[in-house]
mmCIF file of N, CA, C and O in Angstrom:
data_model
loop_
_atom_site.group_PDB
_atom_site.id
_atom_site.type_symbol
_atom_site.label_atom_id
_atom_site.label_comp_id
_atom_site.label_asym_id
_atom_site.label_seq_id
_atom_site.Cartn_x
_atom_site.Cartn_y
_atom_site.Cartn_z
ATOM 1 N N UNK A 442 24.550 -23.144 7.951
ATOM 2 C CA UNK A 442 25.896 -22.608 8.049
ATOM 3 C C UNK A 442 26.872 -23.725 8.394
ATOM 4 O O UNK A 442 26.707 -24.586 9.258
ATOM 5 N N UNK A 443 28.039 -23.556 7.485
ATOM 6 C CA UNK A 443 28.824 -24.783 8.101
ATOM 7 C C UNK A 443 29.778 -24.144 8.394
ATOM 8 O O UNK A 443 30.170 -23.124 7.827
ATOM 9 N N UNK A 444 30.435 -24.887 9.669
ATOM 10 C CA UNK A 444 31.654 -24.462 10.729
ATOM 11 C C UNK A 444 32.943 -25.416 10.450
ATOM 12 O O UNK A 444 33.006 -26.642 10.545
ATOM 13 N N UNK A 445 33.514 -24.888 10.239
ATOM 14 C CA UNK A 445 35.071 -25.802 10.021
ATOM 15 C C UNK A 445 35.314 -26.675 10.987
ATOM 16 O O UNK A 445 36.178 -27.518 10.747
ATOM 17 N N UNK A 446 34.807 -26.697 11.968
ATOM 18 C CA UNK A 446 35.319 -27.541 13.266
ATOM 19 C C UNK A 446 34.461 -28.929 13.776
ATOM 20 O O UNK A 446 34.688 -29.729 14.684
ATOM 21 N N UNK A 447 33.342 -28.835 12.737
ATOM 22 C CA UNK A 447 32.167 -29.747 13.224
ATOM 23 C C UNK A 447 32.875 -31.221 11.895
ATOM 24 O O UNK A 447 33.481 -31.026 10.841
ATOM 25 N N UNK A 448 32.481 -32.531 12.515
ATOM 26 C CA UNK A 448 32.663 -33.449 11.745
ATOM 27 C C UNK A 448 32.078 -34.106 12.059
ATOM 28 O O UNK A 448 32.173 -34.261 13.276
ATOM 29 N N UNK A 449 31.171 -34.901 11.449
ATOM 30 C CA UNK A 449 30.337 -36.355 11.569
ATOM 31 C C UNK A 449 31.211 -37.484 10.952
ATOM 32 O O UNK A 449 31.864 -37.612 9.916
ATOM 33 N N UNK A 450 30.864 -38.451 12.331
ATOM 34 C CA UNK A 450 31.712 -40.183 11.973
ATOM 35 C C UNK A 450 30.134 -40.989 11.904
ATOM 36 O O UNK A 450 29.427 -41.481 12.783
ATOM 37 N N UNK A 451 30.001 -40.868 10.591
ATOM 38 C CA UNK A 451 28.636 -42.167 10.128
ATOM 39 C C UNK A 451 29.545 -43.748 10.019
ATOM 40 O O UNK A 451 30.403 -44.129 9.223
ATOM 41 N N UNK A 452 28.841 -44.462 11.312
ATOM 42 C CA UNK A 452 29.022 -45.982 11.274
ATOM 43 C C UNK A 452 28.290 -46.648 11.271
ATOM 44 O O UNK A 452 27.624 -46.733 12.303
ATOM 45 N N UNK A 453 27.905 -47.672 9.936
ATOM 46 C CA UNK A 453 26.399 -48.290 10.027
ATOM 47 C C UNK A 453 27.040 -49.498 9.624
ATOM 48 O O UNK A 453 28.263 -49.597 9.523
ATOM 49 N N UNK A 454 26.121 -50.547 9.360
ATOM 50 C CA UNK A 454 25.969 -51.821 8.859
ATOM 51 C C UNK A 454 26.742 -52.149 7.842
ATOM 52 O O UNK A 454 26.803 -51.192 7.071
ATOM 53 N N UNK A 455 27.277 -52.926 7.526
ATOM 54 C CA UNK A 455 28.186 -52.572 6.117
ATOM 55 C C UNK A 455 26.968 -53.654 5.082
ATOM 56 O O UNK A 455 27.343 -54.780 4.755
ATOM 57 N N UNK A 456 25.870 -53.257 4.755
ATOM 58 C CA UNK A 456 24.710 -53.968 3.846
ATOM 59 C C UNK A 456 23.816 -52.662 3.337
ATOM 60 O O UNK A 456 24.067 -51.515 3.707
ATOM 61 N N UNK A 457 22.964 -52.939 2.624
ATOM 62 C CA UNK A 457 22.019 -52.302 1.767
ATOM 63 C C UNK A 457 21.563 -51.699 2.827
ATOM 64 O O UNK A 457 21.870 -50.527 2.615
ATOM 65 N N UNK A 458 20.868 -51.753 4.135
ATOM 66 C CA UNK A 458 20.685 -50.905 4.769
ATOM 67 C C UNK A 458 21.448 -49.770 5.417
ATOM 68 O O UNK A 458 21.010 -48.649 5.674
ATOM 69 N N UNK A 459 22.459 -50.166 5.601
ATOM 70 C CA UNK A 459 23.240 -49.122 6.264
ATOM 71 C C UNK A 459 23.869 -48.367 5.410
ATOM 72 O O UNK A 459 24.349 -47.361 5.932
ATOM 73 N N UNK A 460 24.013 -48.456 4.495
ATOM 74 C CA UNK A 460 24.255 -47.353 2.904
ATOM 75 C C UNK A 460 23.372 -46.528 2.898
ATOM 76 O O UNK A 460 23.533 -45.317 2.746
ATOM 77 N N UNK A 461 21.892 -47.352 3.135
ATOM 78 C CA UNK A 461 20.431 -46.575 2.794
ATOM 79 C C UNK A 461 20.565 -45.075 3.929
ATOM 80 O O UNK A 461 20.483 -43.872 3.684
ATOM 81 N N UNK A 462 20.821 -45.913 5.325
ATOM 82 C CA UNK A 462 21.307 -44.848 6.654
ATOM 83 C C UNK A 462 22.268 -43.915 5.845
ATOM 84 O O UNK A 462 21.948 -42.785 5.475
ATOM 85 N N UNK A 463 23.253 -44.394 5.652
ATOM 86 C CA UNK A 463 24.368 -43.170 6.071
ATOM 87 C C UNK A 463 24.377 -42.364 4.532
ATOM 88 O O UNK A 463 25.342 -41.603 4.454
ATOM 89 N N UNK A 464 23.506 -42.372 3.300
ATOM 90 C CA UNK A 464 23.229 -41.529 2.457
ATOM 91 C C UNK A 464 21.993 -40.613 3.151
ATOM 92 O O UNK A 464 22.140 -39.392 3.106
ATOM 93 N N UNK A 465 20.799 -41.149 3.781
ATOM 94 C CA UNK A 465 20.096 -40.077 4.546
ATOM 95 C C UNK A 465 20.921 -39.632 5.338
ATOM 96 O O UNK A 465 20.873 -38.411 5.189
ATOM 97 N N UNK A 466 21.795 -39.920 6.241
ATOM 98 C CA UNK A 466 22.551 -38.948 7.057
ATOM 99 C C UNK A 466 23.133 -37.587 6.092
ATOM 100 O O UNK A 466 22.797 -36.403 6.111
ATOM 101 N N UNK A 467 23.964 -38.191 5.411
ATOM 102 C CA UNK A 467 24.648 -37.175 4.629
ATOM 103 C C UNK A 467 23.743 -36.076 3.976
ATOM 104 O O UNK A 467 24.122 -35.008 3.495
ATOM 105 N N UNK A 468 22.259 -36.643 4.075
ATOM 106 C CA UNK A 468 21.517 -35.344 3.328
ATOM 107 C C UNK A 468 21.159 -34.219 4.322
ATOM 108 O O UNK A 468 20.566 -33.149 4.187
ATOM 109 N N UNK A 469 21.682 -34.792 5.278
ATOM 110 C CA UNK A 469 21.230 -33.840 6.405
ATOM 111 C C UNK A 469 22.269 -33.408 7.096
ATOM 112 O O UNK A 469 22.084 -32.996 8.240
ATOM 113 N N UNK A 470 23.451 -33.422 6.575
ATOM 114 C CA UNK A 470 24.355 -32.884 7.036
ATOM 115 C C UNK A 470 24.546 -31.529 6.134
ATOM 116 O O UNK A 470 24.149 -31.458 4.971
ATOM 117 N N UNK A 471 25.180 -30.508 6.801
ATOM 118 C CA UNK A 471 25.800 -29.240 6.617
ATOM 119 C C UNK A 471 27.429 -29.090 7.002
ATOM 120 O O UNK A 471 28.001 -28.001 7.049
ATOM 121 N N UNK A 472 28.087 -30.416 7.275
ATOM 122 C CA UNK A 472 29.515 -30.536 7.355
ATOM 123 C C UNK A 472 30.461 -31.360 7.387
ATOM 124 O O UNK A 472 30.092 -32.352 8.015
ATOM 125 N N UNK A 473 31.771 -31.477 6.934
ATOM 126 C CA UNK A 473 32.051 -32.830 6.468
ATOM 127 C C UNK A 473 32.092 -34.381 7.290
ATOM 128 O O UNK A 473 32.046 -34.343 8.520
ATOM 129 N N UNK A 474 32.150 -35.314 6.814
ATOM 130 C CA UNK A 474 31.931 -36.319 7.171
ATOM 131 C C UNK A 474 32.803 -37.324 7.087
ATOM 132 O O UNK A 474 33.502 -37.095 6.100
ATOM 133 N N UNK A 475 33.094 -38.206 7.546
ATOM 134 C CA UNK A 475 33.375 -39.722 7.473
ATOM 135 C C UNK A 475 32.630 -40.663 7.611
ATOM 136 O O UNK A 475 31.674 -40.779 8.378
ATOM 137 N N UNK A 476 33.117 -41.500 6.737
ATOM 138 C CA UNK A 476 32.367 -42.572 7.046
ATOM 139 C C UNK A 476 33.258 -44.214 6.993
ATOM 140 O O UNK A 476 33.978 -44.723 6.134
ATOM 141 N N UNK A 477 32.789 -44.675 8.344
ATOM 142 C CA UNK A 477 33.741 -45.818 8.932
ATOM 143 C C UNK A 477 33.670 -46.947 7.880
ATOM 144 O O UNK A 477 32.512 -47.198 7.544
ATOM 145 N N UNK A 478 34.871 -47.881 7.124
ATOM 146 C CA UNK A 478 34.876 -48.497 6.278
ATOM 147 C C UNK A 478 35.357 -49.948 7.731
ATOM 148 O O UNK A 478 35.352 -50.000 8.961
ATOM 149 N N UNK A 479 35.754 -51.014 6.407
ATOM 150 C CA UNK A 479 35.943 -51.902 7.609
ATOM 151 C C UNK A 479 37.967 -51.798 7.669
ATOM 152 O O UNK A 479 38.704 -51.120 6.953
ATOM 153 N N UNK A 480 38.307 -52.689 8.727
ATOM 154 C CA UNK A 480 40.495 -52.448 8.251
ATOM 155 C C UNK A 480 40.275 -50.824 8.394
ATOM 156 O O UNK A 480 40.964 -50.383 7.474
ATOM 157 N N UNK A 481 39.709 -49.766 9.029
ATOM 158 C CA UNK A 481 40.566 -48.836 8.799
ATOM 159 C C UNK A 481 39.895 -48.079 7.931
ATOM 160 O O UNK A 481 39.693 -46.946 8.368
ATOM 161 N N UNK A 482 39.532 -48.255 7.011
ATOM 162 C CA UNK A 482 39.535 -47.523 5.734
ATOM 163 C C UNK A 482 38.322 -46.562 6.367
ATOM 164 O O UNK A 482 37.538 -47.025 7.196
ATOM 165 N N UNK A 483 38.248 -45.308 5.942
ATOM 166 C CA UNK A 483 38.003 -44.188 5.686
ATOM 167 C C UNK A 483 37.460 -43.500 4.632
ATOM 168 O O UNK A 483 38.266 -43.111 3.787
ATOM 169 N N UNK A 484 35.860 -43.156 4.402
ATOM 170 C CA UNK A 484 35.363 -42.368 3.396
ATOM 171 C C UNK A 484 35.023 -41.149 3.716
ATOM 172 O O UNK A 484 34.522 -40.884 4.809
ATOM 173 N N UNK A 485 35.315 -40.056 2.577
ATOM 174 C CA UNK A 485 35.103 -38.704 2.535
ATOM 175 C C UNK A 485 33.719 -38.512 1.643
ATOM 176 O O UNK A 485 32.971 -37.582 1.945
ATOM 177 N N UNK A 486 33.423 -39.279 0.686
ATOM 178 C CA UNK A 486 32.416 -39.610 -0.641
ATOM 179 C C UNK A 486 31.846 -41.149 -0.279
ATOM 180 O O UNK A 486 32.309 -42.284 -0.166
ATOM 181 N N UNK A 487 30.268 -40.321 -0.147
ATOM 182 C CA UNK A 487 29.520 -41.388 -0.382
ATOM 183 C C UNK A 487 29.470 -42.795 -1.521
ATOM 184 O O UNK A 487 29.075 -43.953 -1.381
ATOM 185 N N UNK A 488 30.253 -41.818 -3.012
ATOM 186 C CA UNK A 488 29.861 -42.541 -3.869
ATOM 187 C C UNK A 488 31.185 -43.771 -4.073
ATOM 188 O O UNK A 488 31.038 -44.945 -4.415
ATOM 189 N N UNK A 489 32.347 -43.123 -3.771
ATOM 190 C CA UNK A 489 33.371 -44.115 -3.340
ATOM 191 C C UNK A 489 32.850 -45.328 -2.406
ATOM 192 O O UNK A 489 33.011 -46.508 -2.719
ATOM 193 N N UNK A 490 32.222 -44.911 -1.248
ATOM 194 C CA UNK A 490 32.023 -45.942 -0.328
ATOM 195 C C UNK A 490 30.675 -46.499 -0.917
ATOM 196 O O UNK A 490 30.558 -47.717 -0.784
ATOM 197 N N UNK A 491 30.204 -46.207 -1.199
ATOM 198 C CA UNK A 491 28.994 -47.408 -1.823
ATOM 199 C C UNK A 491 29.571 -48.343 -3.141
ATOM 200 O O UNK A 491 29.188 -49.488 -3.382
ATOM 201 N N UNK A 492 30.276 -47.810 -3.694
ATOM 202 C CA UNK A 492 31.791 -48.707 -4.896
ATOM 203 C C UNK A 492 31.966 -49.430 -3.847
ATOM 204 O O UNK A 492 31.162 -50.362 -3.822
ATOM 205 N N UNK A 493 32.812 -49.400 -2.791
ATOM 206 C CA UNK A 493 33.663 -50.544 -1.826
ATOM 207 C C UNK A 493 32.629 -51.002 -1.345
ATOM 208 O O UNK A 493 32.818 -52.218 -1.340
ATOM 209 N N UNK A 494 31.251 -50.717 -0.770
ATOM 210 C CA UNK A 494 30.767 -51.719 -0.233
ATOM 211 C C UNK A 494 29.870 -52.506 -1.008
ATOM 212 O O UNK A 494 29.336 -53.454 -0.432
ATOM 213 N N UNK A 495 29.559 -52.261 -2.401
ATOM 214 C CA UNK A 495 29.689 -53.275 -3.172
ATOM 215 C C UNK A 495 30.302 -54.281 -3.280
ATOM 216 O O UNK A 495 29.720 -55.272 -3.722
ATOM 217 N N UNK A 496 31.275 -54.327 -3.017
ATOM 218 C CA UNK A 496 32.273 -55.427 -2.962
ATOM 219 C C UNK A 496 32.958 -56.097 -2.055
ATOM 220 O O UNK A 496 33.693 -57.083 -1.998
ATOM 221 N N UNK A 497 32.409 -55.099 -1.198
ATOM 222 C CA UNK A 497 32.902 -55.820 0.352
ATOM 223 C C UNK A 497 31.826 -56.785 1.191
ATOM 224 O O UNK A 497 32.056 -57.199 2.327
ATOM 225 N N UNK A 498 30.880 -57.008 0.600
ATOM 226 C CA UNK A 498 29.816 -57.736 1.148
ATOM 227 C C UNK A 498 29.302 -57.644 2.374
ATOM 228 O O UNK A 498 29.760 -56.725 3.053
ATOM 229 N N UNK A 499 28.348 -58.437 2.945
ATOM 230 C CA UNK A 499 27.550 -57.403 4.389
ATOM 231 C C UNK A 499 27.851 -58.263 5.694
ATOM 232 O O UNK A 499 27.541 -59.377 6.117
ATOM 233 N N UNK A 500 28.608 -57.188 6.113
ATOM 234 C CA UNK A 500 29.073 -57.702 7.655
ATOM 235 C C UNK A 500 28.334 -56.302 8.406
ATOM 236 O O UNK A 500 27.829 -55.302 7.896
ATOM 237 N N UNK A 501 28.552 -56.798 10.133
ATOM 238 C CA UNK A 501 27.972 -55.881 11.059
ATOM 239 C C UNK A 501 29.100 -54.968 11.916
ATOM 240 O O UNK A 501 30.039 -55.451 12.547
ATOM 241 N N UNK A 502 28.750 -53.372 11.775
ATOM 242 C CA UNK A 502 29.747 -52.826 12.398
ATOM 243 C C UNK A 502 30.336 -53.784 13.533
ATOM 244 O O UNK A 502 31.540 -53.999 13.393
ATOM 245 N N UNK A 503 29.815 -54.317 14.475
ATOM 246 C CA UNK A 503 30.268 -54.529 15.521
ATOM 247 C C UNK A 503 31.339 -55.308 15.540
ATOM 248 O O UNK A 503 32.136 -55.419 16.471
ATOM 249 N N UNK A 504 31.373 -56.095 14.046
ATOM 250 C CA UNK A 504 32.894 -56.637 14.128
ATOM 251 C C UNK A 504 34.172 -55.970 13.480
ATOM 252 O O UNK A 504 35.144 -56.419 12.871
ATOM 253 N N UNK A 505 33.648 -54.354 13.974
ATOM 254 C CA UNK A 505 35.293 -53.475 13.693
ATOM 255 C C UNK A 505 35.096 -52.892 14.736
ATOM 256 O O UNK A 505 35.027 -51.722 14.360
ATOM 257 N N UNK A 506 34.944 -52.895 15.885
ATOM 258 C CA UNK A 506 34.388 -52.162 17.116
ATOM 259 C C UNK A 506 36.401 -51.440 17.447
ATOM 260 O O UNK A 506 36.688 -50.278 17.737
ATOM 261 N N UNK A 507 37.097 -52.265 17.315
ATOM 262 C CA UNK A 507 38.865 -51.044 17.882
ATOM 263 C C UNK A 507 38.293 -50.840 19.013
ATOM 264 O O UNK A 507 37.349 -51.391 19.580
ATOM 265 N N UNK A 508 39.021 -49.924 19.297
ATOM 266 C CA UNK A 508 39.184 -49.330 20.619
ATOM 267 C C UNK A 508 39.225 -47.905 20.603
ATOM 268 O O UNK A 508 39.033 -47.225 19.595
ATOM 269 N N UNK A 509 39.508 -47.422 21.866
ATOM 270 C CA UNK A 509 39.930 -45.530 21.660
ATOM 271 C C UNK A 509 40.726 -45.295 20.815
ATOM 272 O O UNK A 509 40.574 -44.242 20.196
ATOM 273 N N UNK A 510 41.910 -46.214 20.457
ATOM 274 C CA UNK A 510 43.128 -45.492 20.084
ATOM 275 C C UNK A 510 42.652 -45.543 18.469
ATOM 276 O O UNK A 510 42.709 -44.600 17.680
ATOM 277 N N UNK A 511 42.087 -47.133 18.149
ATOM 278 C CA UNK A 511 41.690 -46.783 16.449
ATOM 279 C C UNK A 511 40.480 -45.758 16.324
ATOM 280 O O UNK A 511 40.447 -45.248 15.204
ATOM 281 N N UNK A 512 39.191 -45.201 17.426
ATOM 282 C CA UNK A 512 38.489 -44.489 16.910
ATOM 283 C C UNK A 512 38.935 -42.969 16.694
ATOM 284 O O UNK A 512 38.408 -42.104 15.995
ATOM 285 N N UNK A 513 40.129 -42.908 17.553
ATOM 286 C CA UNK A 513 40.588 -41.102 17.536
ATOM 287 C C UNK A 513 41.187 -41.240 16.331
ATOM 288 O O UNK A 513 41.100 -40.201 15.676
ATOM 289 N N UNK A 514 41.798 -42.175 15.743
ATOM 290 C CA UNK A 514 42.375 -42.333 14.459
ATOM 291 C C UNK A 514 41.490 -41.695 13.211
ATOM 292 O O UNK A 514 41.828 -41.081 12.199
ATOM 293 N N UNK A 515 40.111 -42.145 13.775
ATOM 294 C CA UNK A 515 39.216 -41.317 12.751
ATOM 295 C C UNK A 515 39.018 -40.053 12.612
ATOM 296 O O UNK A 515 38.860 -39.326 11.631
ATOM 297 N N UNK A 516 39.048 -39.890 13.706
ATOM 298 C CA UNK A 516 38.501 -37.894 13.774
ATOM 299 C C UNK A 516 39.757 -37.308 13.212
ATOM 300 O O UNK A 516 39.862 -36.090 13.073
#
């Protein structure tokens, strides 16, 4: 059952593994999602964000870490 109020923020690796993560996440989700890009950017579609991180080459979340004010930005 999905609830309008529930949202998952998937933040992984920006490399072949962390794509690999946050497509198993999404199979196991039952509600919508985000998923943390690097600058900000914001995915609703897996298949968009595996396009950009094609091309964005492989860095480690930890160097978009923000703060409170950019993570509430996400939700």
């Amino acid at each position: 059952m999905q609830h309008k109020d529930n949202l998952v923020i998937i933040w992984t690796d920006y490399d072949e593994a962390g794509l690999t993560i946050a497509k198993k996440a999404i199979n196991l989700l039952h509600c919508p999602y985000k998923i943390i890009g690097r600058d900000g950017q914001l995915f609703t579609n897996i298949e968009q964000y595996e396009k950009w991180l094609l091309h964005e080459g492989q860095h480690e979340q930890e160097q978009q870490l923000g703060g409170v004010e950019q993570w509430k930005a996400w939700v």
